[in-house]
Amino acid sequence: MTLPSLKELFAAPGEARADLIRRTRWRPGPLPDRGSSFFIHLSELCPVACKHCMYSSDLERKSEKDSLSPAELEDAIAFIDETGSEKLNITGGGEPFLKLPSILRLLETVRVPRIELVTAGYWAKTQAAADRMLDRLVGALAKNPRKPELMLRLSLDRYHLNAPYPVLIEHYGNIARAWDRGGHDMLLGFRGIQPDLGHVDRLLAEEVGGELTEVDAWNLRLKLPGGRSAPLTFNVFRLSGKAGELVEGAELSTHSKTIREYYGPFEKRQGQLVLATAVNDAIRGSYTDTGGLAITMNSDGSFWIFCGTAPDRRLMLGETDFAGAIEHFFADPVTRLLVDDGVWALADVVAELDPLCCTAAVAKNDVASLVEDLLADPAVRLAVTLVALHRLLGEDRLSVDGLPPGHEILLPEADLVRSCRGAIAGEGA
């Protein structure tokens, strides 16, 4: 069947994009066969309810399924092991420690070299509680035959300290003191927001009687009285989620680097940020490209390539194995664009197609939601797919079934972009 014209494609952009992906025939070539970072969200709920939360998390359920069942967790562990990832990040979406049995099961069994466990630390209201929790984490890790490295990472900023259900500076101090006593190899780190640099770090140092040392423009180290030291990293201030509604958000954002500035040192080459293949070590000041893929698995079991998957190509746990998932993701030209050239390449394409969409997405200053925001509109998603197809056809990396000579996809890219921009604006292709 002959490929429809651009005008016909844009009449039903979602269906047209799916049809284009079905028509695409890729030239033989290797695909990634292992993971880099694997992000798992154990819950979408959080008892702290920070007013700047990028996930807008609190204790109100936002979906029918807010966490993995025990059986699904076992399936997730098998999937993580199958990816051969360099690092597991137990993080985001909500507060992982609401699912402590799941955390302990992961620590006991998962086969990865390194684990980073993110928390607000709300569970450390007393010194005894902090001591017990660290003992439980260390005990679970000791059961793992692989003996992975574990870093406990505390989120510390003004919003956690002043949340509806706050985590007080004393609570962070309880964890730091418990950790400083040592007797184990677990690492500790703190992460805040750049407008808080010089504030929360000093509060913490005063609380524990520690000394601060500057590493670079947004990294410090806190030396504790017992002799151990922990990194404090200050990330950009994000205007996504609840933060987009903050009155002081715009003012705070002026005291923060933009995501382009912040991630500049981590680019493989100037102007190219490929997070889809990186081991995420922001708290240590590095993003290491392993050639594997960064995977995010949400608390409902959906998963995708981090900064590498269009929002309509996500899969569900149990639908396929890792190799099948990679084939599914890489059947999409948008994934090839993101994995080959990175998120700024996508942003540049969208800026040509829909400048307002691109400006709004970048203004959130949140790289984790950037791809989803840039491709939220099905028409933009189709247009980016067409541009990516055009480039890959020119590189002879694929063919498209039913593509007749002279079709608009084969026009010079500038003309294709112009036609797609008009279609997005409702002017017809």
GROMACS .gro file of N, CA and C in nm, residues 141-287:
model
  441
  141LEU      N    1   2.197  -0.586   5.238
  141LEU     CA    2   2.304  -0.585   5.138
  141LEU      C    3   2.402  -0.699   5.162
  142ALA      N    4   2.425  -0.732   5.288
  142ALA     CA    5   2.520  -0.839   5.322
  142ALA      C    6   2.473  -0.973   5.270
  143LYS      N    7   2.341  -0.990   5.246
  143LYS     CA    8   2.288  -1.116   5.195
  143LYS      C    9   2.307  -1.131   5.044
  144ASN      N   10   2.343  -1.022   4.978
  144ASN     CA   11   2.357  -1.025   4.832
  144ASN      C   12   2.492  -1.084   4.794
  145PRO      N   13   2.495  -1.197   4.722
  145PRO     CA   14   2.622  -1.260   4.686
  145PRO      C   15   2.713  -1.169   4.604
  146ARG      N   16   2.654  -1.073   4.530
  146ARG     CA   17   2.732  -0.983   4.445
  146ARG      C   18   2.800  -0.872   4.524
  147LYS      N   19   2.755  -0.848   4.646
  147LYS     CA   20   2.810  -0.742   4.732
  147LYS      C   21   2.821  -0.609   4.658
  148PRO      N   22   2.709  -0.557   4.605
  148PRO     CA   23   2.715  -0.428   4.532
  148PRO      C   24   2.747  -0.312   4.624
  149GLU      N   25   2.804  -0.208   4.566
  149GLU     CA   26   2.824  -0.083   4.639
  149GLU      C   27   2.689  -0.015   4.657
  150LEU      N   28   2.664   0.040   4.774
  150LEU     CA   29   2.538   0.108   4.802
  150LEU      C   30   2.564   0.250   4.847
  151MET      N   31   2.496   0.346   4.783
  151MET     CA   32   2.495   0.484   4.831
  151MET      C   33   2.353   0.521   4.871
  152LEU      N   34   2.338   0.569   4.994
  152LEU     CA   35   2.212   0.625   5.041
  152LEU      C   36   2.215   0.774   5.013
  153ARG      N   37   2.120   0.822   4.932
  153ARG     CA   38   2.121   0.963   4.891
  153ARG      C   39   2.001   1.035   4.948
  154LEU      N   40   2.028   1.138   5.028
  154LEU     CA   41   1.923   1.216   5.094
  154LEU      C   42   1.890   1.341   5.013
  155SER      N   43   1.760   1.364   4.989
  155SER     CA   44   1.716   1.488   4.925
  155SER      C   45   1.700   1.594   5.033
  156LEU      N   46   1.777   1.701   5.023
  156LEU     CA   47   1.780   1.804   5.127
  156LEU      C   48   1.769   1.941   5.063
  157ASP      N   49   1.661   2.012   5.092
  157ASP     CA   50   1.644   2.149   5.043
  157ASP      C   51   1.538   2.218   5.128
  158ARG      N   52   1.515   2.346   5.099
  158ARG     CA   53   1.422   2.426   5.178
  158ARG      C   54   1.281   2.368   5.180
  159TYR      N   55   1.243   2.301   5.071
  159TYR     CA   56   1.107   2.250   5.061
  159TYR      C   57   1.086   2.127   5.148
  160HIS      N   58   1.189   2.042   5.160
  160HIS     CA   59   1.178   1.930   5.253
  160HIS      C   60   1.173   1.981   5.397
  161LEU      N   61   1.250   2.084   5.427
  161LEU     CA   62   1.252   2.138   5.564
  161LEU      C   63   1.123   2.209   5.601
  162ASN      N   64   1.051   2.258   5.499
  162ASN     CA   65   0.929   2.335   5.525
  162ASN      C   66   0.805   2.273   5.462
  163ALA      N   67   0.809   2.144   5.440
  163ALA     CA   68   0.697   2.074   5.377
  163ALA      C   69   0.579   2.065   5.474
  164PRO      N   70   0.460   2.031   5.422
  164PRO     CA   71   0.346   2.009   5.512
  164PRO      C   72   0.377   1.906   5.621
  165TYR      N   73   0.458   1.806   5.588
  165TYR     CA   74   0.504   1.706   5.684
  165TYR      C   75   0.657   1.704   5.675
  166PRO      N   76   0.723   1.800   5.737
  166PRO     CA   77   0.864   1.828   5.708
  166PRO      C   78   0.961   1.721   5.756
  167VAL      N   79   1.074   1.717   5.687
  167VAL     CA   80   1.191   1.644   5.734
  167VAL      C   81   1.284   1.749   5.794
  168LEU      N   82   1.304   1.747   5.923
  168LEU     CA   83   1.381   1.851   5.990
  168LEU      C   84   1.531   1.827   5.975
  169ILE      N   85   1.608   1.933   5.994
  169ILE     CA   86   1.753   1.920   5.980
  169ILE      C   87   1.807   1.819   6.081
  170GLU      N   88   1.739   1.807   6.198
  170GLU     CA   89   1.783   1.707   6.296
  170GLU      C   90   1.769   1.565   6.243
  171HIS      N   91   1.667   1.542   6.158
  171HIS     CA   92   1.648   1.409   6.101
  171HIS      C   93   1.763   1.373   6.007
  172TYR      N   94   1.803   1.470   5.926
  172TYR     CA   95   1.919   1.446   5.840
  172TYR      C   96   2.043   1.424   5.924
  173GLY      N   97   2.054   1.499   6.032
  173GLY     CA   98   2.168   1.482   6.122
  173GLY      C   99   2.170   1.343   6.184
  174ASN      N  100   2.053   1.290   6.219
  174ASN     CA  101   2.046   1.155   6.275
  174ASN      C  102   2.104   1.052   6.179
  175ILE      N  103   2.072   1.067   6.050
  175ILE     CA  104   2.123   0.973   5.950
  175ILE      C  105   2.273   0.990   5.933
  176ALA      N  106   2.319   1.115   5.927
  176ALA     CA  107   2.463   1.139   5.911
  176ALA      C  108   2.542   1.083   6.029
  177ARG      N  109   2.489   1.099   6.150
  177ARG     CA  110   2.560   1.047   6.268
  177ARG      C  111   2.560   0.894   6.270
  178ALA      N  112   2.447   0.835   6.232
  178ALA     CA  113   2.441   0.689   6.227
  178ALA      C  114   2.542   0.635   6.126
  179TRP      N  115   2.552   0.702   6.014
  179TRP     CA  116   2.645   0.658   5.909
  179TRP      C  117   2.791   0.681   5.949
  180ASP      N  118   2.815   0.793   6.015
  180ASP     CA  119   2.952   0.830   6.052
  180ASP      C  120   3.014   0.730   6.149
  181ARG      N  121   2.930   0.662   6.225
  181ARG     CA  122   2.983   0.565   6.319
  181ARG      C  123   3.047   0.445   6.250
  182GLY      N  124   3.017   0.431   6.122
  182GLY     CA  125   3.088   0.333   6.040
  182GLY      C  126   3.054   0.190   6.071
  183GLY      N  127   3.154   0.104   6.046
  183GLY     CA  128   3.132  -0.039   6.062
  183GLY      C  129   3.074  -0.104   5.938
  184HIS      N  130   3.063  -0.029   5.828
  184HIS     CA  131   3.008  -0.082   5.703
  184HIS      C  132   3.064   0.000   5.588
  185ASP      N  133   3.040  -0.049   5.466
  185ASP     CA  134   3.094   0.016   5.347
  185ASP      C  135   2.991   0.103   5.274
  186MET      N  136   2.871   0.115   5.328
  186MET     CA  137   2.770   0.196   5.261
  186MET      C  138   2.816   0.341   5.250
  187LEU      N  139   2.784   0.403   5.138
  187LEU     CA  140   2.817   0.543   5.115
  187LEU      C  141   2.697   0.630   5.145
  188LEU      N  142   2.721   0.758   5.169
  188LEU     CA  143   2.615   0.853   5.199
  188LEU      C  144   2.636   0.978   5.114
  189GLY      N  145   2.527   1.035   5.063
  189GLY     CA  146   2.535   1.159   4.987
  189GLY      C  147   2.409   1.241   5.006
  190PHE      N  148   2.419   1.370   4.980
  190PHE     CA  149   2.306   1.460   4.990
  190PHE      C  150   2.291   1.535   4.858
  191ARG      N  151   2.166   1.566   4.824
  191ARG     CA  152   2.141   1.640   4.701
  191ARG      C  153   2.037   1.746   4.726
  192GLY      N  154   2.069   1.870   4.688
  192GLY     CA  155   1.978   1.982   4.705
  192GLY      C  156   1.953   2.054   4.575
  193ILE      N  157   1.904   2.175   4.583
  193ILE     CA  158   1.880   2.258   4.465
  193ILE      C  159   1.974   2.378   4.471
  194GLN      N  160   2.016   2.425   4.356
  194GLN     CA  161   2.120   2.528   4.351
  194GLN      C  162   2.087   2.656   4.428
  195PRO      N  163   1.962   2.703   4.431
  195PRO     CA  164   1.935   2.823   4.511
  195PRO      C  165   1.962   2.805   4.660
  196ASP      N  166   1.973   2.680   4.706
  196ASP     CA  167   1.998   2.653   4.848
  196ASP      C  168   2.146   2.635   4.881
  197LEU      N  169   2.234   2.644   4.779
  197LEU     CA  170   2.377   2.632   4.805
  197LEU      C  171   2.421   2.743   4.900
  198GLY      N  172   2.487   2.703   5.007
  198GLY     CA  173   2.529   2.800   5.109
  198GLY      C  174   2.430   2.813   5.223
  199HIS      N  175   2.318   2.742   5.215
  199HIS     CA  176   2.216   2.750   5.321
  199HIS      C  177   2.197   2.614   5.388
  200VAL      N  178   2.138   2.517   5.316
  200VAL     CA  179   2.110   2.388   5.380
  200VAL      C  180   2.238   2.315   5.414
  201ASP      N  181   2.343   2.335   5.334
  201ASP     CA  182   2.470   2.269   5.364
  201ASP      C  183   2.528   2.319   5.497
  202ARG      N  184   2.515   2.450   5.522
  202ARG     CA  185   2.564   2.505   5.649
  202ARG      C  186   2.478   2.458   5.766
  203LEU      N  187   2.346   2.451   5.744
  203LEU     CA  188   2.260   2.401   5.851
  203LEU      C  189   2.298   2.258   5.889
  204LEU      N  190   2.325   2.175   5.789
  204LEU     CA  191   2.361   2.036   5.816
  204LEU      C  192   2.496   2.028   5.886
  205ALA      N  193   2.593   2.107   5.839
  205ALA     CA  194   2.725   2.105   5.901
  205ALA      C  195   2.718   2.148   6.047
  206GLU      N  196   2.637   2.250   6.076
  206GLU     CA  197   2.620   2.293   6.214
  206GLU      C  198   2.553   2.185   6.299
  207GLU      N  199   2.455   2.117   6.240
  207GLU     CA  200   2.382   2.014   6.314
  207GLU      C  201   2.473   1.900   6.357
  208VAL      N  202   2.566   1.861   6.270
  208VAL     CA  203   2.649   1.743   6.299
  208VAL      C  204   2.791   1.780   6.343
  209GLY      N  205   2.821   1.910   6.348
  209GLY     CA  206   2.956   1.951   6.385
  209GLY      C  207   3.059   1.916   6.281
  210GLY      N  208   3.020   1.927   6.153
  210GLY     CA  209   3.109   1.890   6.043
  210GLY      C  210   3.172   2.010   5.975
  211GLU      N  211   3.261   1.982   5.878
  211GLU     CA  212   3.331   2.086   5.803
  211GLU      C  213   3.300   2.070   5.654
  212LEU      N  214   3.277   2.183   5.588
  212LEU     CA  215   3.245   2.184   5.446
  212LEU      C  216   3.367   2.217   5.362
  213THR      N  217   3.382   2.147   5.250
  213THR     CA  218   3.490   2.174   5.155
  213THR      C  219   3.430   2.187   5.017
  214GLU      N  220   3.467   2.293   4.943
  214GLU     CA  221   3.415   2.313   4.807
  214GLU      C  222   3.490   2.223   4.711
  215VAL      N  223   3.412   2.155   4.625
  215VAL     CA  224   3.469   2.072   4.519
  215VAL      C  225   3.469   2.148   4.386
  216ASP      N  226   3.353   2.202   4.349
  216ASP     CA  227   3.341   2.285   4.230
  216ASP      C  228   3.218   2.373   4.247
  217ALA      N  229   3.167   2.427   4.136
  217ALA     CA  230   3.061   2.529   4.144
  217ALA      C  231   2.933   2.476   4.208
  218TRP      N  232   2.909   2.345   4.205
  218TRP     CA  233   2.785   2.296   4.265
  218TRP      C  234   2.802   2.166   4.343
  219ASN      N  235   2.924   2.139   4.385
  219ASN     CA  236   2.950   2.022   4.468
  219ASN      C  237   3.035   2.058   4.589
  220LEU      N  238   2.995   2.008   4.705
  220LEU     CA  239   3.070   2.024   4.829
  220LEU      C  240   3.093   1.886   4.889
  221ARG      N  241   3.181   1.879   4.988
  221ARG     CA  242   3.194   1.760   5.070
  221ARG      C  243   3.180   1.800   5.216
  222LEU      N  244   3.110   1.717   5.291
  222LEU     CA  245   3.089   1.738   5.433
  222LEU      C  246   3.172   1.636   5.510
  223LYS      N  247   3.274   1.686   5.583
  223LYS     CA  248   3.354   1.598   5.667
  223LYS      C  249   3.291   1.592   5.805
  224LEU      N  250   3.262   1.472   5.850
  224LEU     CA  251   3.195   1.451   5.977
  224LEU      C  252   3.296   1.428   6.089
  225PRO      N  253   3.255   1.447   6.214
  225PRO     CA  254   3.349   1.435   6.326
  225PRO      C  255   3.419   1.300   6.333
  226GLY      N  256   3.353   1.193   6.289
  226GLY     CA  257   3.415   1.061   6.294
  226GLY      C  258   3.518   1.037   6.186
  227GLY      N  259   3.534   1.133   6.094
  227GLY     CA  260   3.636   1.123   5.990
  227GLY      C  261   3.583   1.089   5.852
  228ARG      N  262   3.459   1.043   5.840
  228ARG     CA  263   3.404   1.011   5.709
  228ARG      C  264   3.353   1.139   5.643
  229SER      N  265   3.345   1.139   5.511
  229SER     CA  266   3.295   1.257   5.440
  229SER      C  267   3.193   1.215   5.336
  230ALA      N  268   3.096   1.302   5.313
  230ALA     CA  269   2.986   1.274   5.220
  230ALA      C  270   2.972   1.389   5.121
  231PRO      N  271   2.939   1.359   4.996
  231PRO     CA  272   2.920   1.465   4.897
  231PRO      C  273   2.784   1.533   4.913
  232LEU      N  274   2.782   1.663   4.883
  232LEU     CA  275   2.658   1.739   4.872
  232LEU      C  276   2.655   1.800   4.733
  233THR      N  277   2.557   1.760   4.654
  233THR     CA  278   2.544   1.807   4.517
  233THR      C  279   2.420   1.894   4.505
  234PHE      N  280   2.432   2.004   4.431
  234PHE     CA  281   2.320   2.098   4.415
  234PHE      C  282   2.278   2.100   4.268
  235ASN      N  283   2.164   2.039   4.243
  235ASN     CA  284   2.113   2.027   4.107
  235ASN      C  285   2.034   2.152   4.070
  236VAL      N  286   1.994   2.160   3.943
  236VAL     CA  287   1.916   2.274   3.896
  236VAL      C  288   1.781   2.278   3.966
  237PHE      N  289   1.723   2.397   3.971
  237PHE     CA  290   1.587   2.412   4.023
  237PHE      C  291   1.490   2.384   3.909
  238ARG      N  292   1.404   2.284   3.928
  238ARG     CA  293   1.311   2.243   3.823
  238ARG      C  294   1.176   2.312   3.843
  239LEU      N  295   1.116   2.352   3.733
  239LEU     CA  296   0.985   2.416   3.737
  239LEU      C  297   0.875   2.322   3.687
  240SER      N  298   0.899   2.192   3.701
  240SER     CA  299   0.798   2.094   3.661
  240SER      C  300   0.719   2.051   3.784
  241GLY      N  301   0.611   1.976   3.760
  241GLY     CA  302   0.529   1.930   3.872
  241GLY      C  303   0.473   2.045   3.953
  242LYS      N  304   0.474   2.030   4.086
  242LYS     CA  305   0.420   2.132   4.174
  242LYS      C  306   0.496   2.264   4.164
  243ALA      N  307   0.625   2.257   4.131
  243ALA     CA  308   0.706   2.379   4.128
  243ALA      C  309   0.655   2.479   4.024
  244GLY      N  310   0.586   2.427   3.921
  244GLY     CA  311   0.532   2.517   3.820
  244GLY      C  312   0.424   2.609   3.874
  245GLU      N  313   0.371   2.574   3.992
  245GLU     CA  314   0.267   2.655   4.053
  245GLU      C  315   0.319   2.746   4.164
  246LEU      N  316   0.448   2.736   4.195
  246LEU     CA  317   0.504   2.816   4.304
  246LEU      C  318   0.514   2.963   4.266
  247VAL      N  319   0.471   3.048   4.355
  247VAL     CA  320   0.481   3.192   4.329
  247VAL      C  321   0.626   3.233   4.318
  248GLU      N  322   0.712   3.176   4.404
  248GLU     CA  323   0.853   3.216   4.404
  248GLU      C  324   0.935   3.139   4.302
  249GLY      N  325   0.871   3.049   4.226
  249GLY     CA  326   0.945   2.963   4.135
  249GLY      C  327   1.028   3.038   4.034
  250ALA      N  328   0.970   3.138   3.968
  250ALA     CA  329   1.043   3.214   3.866
  250ALA      C  330   1.163   3.285   3.927
  251GLU      N  331   1.145   3.340   4.046
  251GLU     CA  332   1.255   3.410   4.112
  251GLU      C  333   1.367   3.313   4.149
  252LEU      N  334   1.330   3.197   4.203
  252LEU     CA  335   1.430   3.097   4.240
  252LEU      C  336   1.506   3.047   4.117
  253SER      N  337   1.437   3.036   4.005
  253SER     CA  338   1.501   2.982   3.886
  253SER      C  339   1.614   3.071   3.836
  254THR      N  340   1.610   3.200   3.869
  254THR     CA  341   1.718   3.290   3.828
  254THR      C  342   1.846   3.264   3.907
  255HIS      N  343   1.836   3.192   4.018
  255HIS     CA  344   1.953   3.158   4.099
  255HIS      C  345   2.000   3.016   4.072
  256SER      N  346   1.956   2.960   3.960
  256SER     CA  347   1.992   2.824   3.925
  256SER      C  348   2.045   2.820   3.782
  257LYS      N  349   2.137   2.729   3.757
  257LYS     CA  350   2.179   2.707   3.620
  257LYS      C  351   2.062   2.653   3.538
  258THR      N  352   2.065   2.673   3.409
  258THR     CA  353   1.970   2.607   3.321
  258THR      C  354   2.020   2.465   3.296
  259ILE      N  355   1.931   2.380   3.245
  259ILE     CA  356   1.974   2.243   3.218
  259ILE      C  357   2.083   2.240   3.111
  260ARG      N  358   2.081   2.331   3.018
  260ARG     CA  359   2.189   2.335   2.917
  260ARG      C  360   2.322   2.368   2.984
  261GLU      N  361   2.322   2.461   3.078
  261GLU     CA  362   2.446   2.497   3.149
  261GLU      C  363   2.491   2.383   3.239
  262TYR      N  364   2.396   2.325   3.311
  262TYR     CA  365   2.431   2.222   3.410
  262TYR      C  366   2.487   2.097   3.343
  263TYR      N  367   2.427   2.055   3.234
  263TYR     CA  368   2.467   1.930   3.171
  263TYR      C  369   2.579   1.948   3.069
  264GLY      N  370   2.621   2.072   3.042
  264GLY     CA  371   2.727   2.095   2.945
  264GLY      C  372   2.851   2.010   2.966
  265PRO      N  373   2.903   2.003   3.090
  265PRO     CA  374   3.024   1.921   3.112
  265PRO      C  375   3.006   1.773   3.088
  266PHE      N  376   2.880   1.726   3.082
  266PHE     CA  377   2.855   1.583   3.068
  266PHE      C  378   2.831   1.543   2.922
  267GLU      N  379   2.839   1.637   2.829
  267GLU     CA  380   2.811   1.606   2.689
  267GLU      C  381   2.926   1.529   2.625
  268LYS      N  382   2.891   1.431   2.542
  268LYS     CA  383   2.994   1.354   2.471
  268LYS      C  384   3.074   1.446   2.378
  269ARG      N  385   3.003   1.533   2.312
  269ARG     CA  386   3.068   1.639   2.235
  269ARG      C  387   2.980   1.762   2.250
  270GLN      N  388   3.036   1.879   2.223
  270GLN     CA  389   2.966   2.003   2.249
  270GLN      C  390   2.829   2.004   2.181
  271GLY      N  391   2.727   2.037   2.259
  271GLY     CA  392   2.592   2.046   2.205
  271GLY      C  393   2.519   1.914   2.195
  272GLN      N  394   2.577   1.806   2.247
  272GLN     CA  395   2.512   1.676   2.239
  272GLN      C  396   2.502   1.615   2.379
  273LEU      N  397   2.381   1.597   2.428
  273LEU     CA  398   2.359   1.538   2.559
  273LEU      C  399   2.280   1.409   2.540
  274VAL      N  400   2.349   1.296   2.556
  274VAL     CA  401   2.285   1.165   2.536
  274VAL      C  402   2.275   1.097   2.673
  275LEU      N  403   2.163   1.119   2.740
  275LEU     CA  404   2.140   1.057   2.870
  275LEU      C  405   2.083   0.917   2.857
  276ALA      N  406   2.037   0.881   2.738
  276ALA     CA  407   1.977   0.749   2.717
  276ALA      C  408   2.077   0.636   2.731
  277THR      N  409   2.206   0.667   2.727
  277THR     CA  410   2.308   0.563   2.735
  277THR      C  411   2.405   0.587   2.850
  278ALA      N  412   2.362   0.664   2.949
  278ALA     CA  413   2.455   0.707   3.054
  278ALA      C  414   2.430   0.640   3.187
  279VAL      N  415   2.539   0.618   3.262
  279VAL     CA  416   2.528   0.587   3.403
  279VAL      C  417   2.522   0.719   3.478
  280ASN      N  418   2.412   0.740   3.548
  280ASN     CA  419   2.384   0.867   3.613
  280ASN      C  420   2.461   0.876   3.745
  281ASP      N  421   2.560   0.965   3.748
  281ASP     CA  422   2.639   0.987   3.869
  281ASP      C  423   2.648   1.136   3.901
  282ALA      N  424   2.536   1.206   3.890
  282ALA     CA  425   2.539   1.351   3.912
  282ALA      C  426   2.592   1.385   4.050
  283ILE      N  427   2.560   1.302   4.149
  283ILE     CA  428   2.604   1.333   4.285
  283ILE      C  429   2.755   1.319   4.298
  284ARG      N  430   2.818   1.253   4.202
  284ARG     CA  431   2.964   1.246   4.199
  284ARG      C  432   3.022   1.331   4.086
  285GLY      N  433   2.934   1.403   4.017
  285GLY     CA  434   2.981   1.494   3.914
  285GLY      C  435   3.016   1.430   3.783
  286SER      N  436   2.951   1.318   3.747
  286SER     CA  437   2.984   1.255   3.619
  286SER      C  438   2.864   1.181   3.562
  287TYR      N  439   2.863   1.169   3.429
  287TYR     CA  440   2.769   1.084   3.357
  287TYR      C  441   2.855   0.999   3.263
   0.00000   0.00000   0.00000
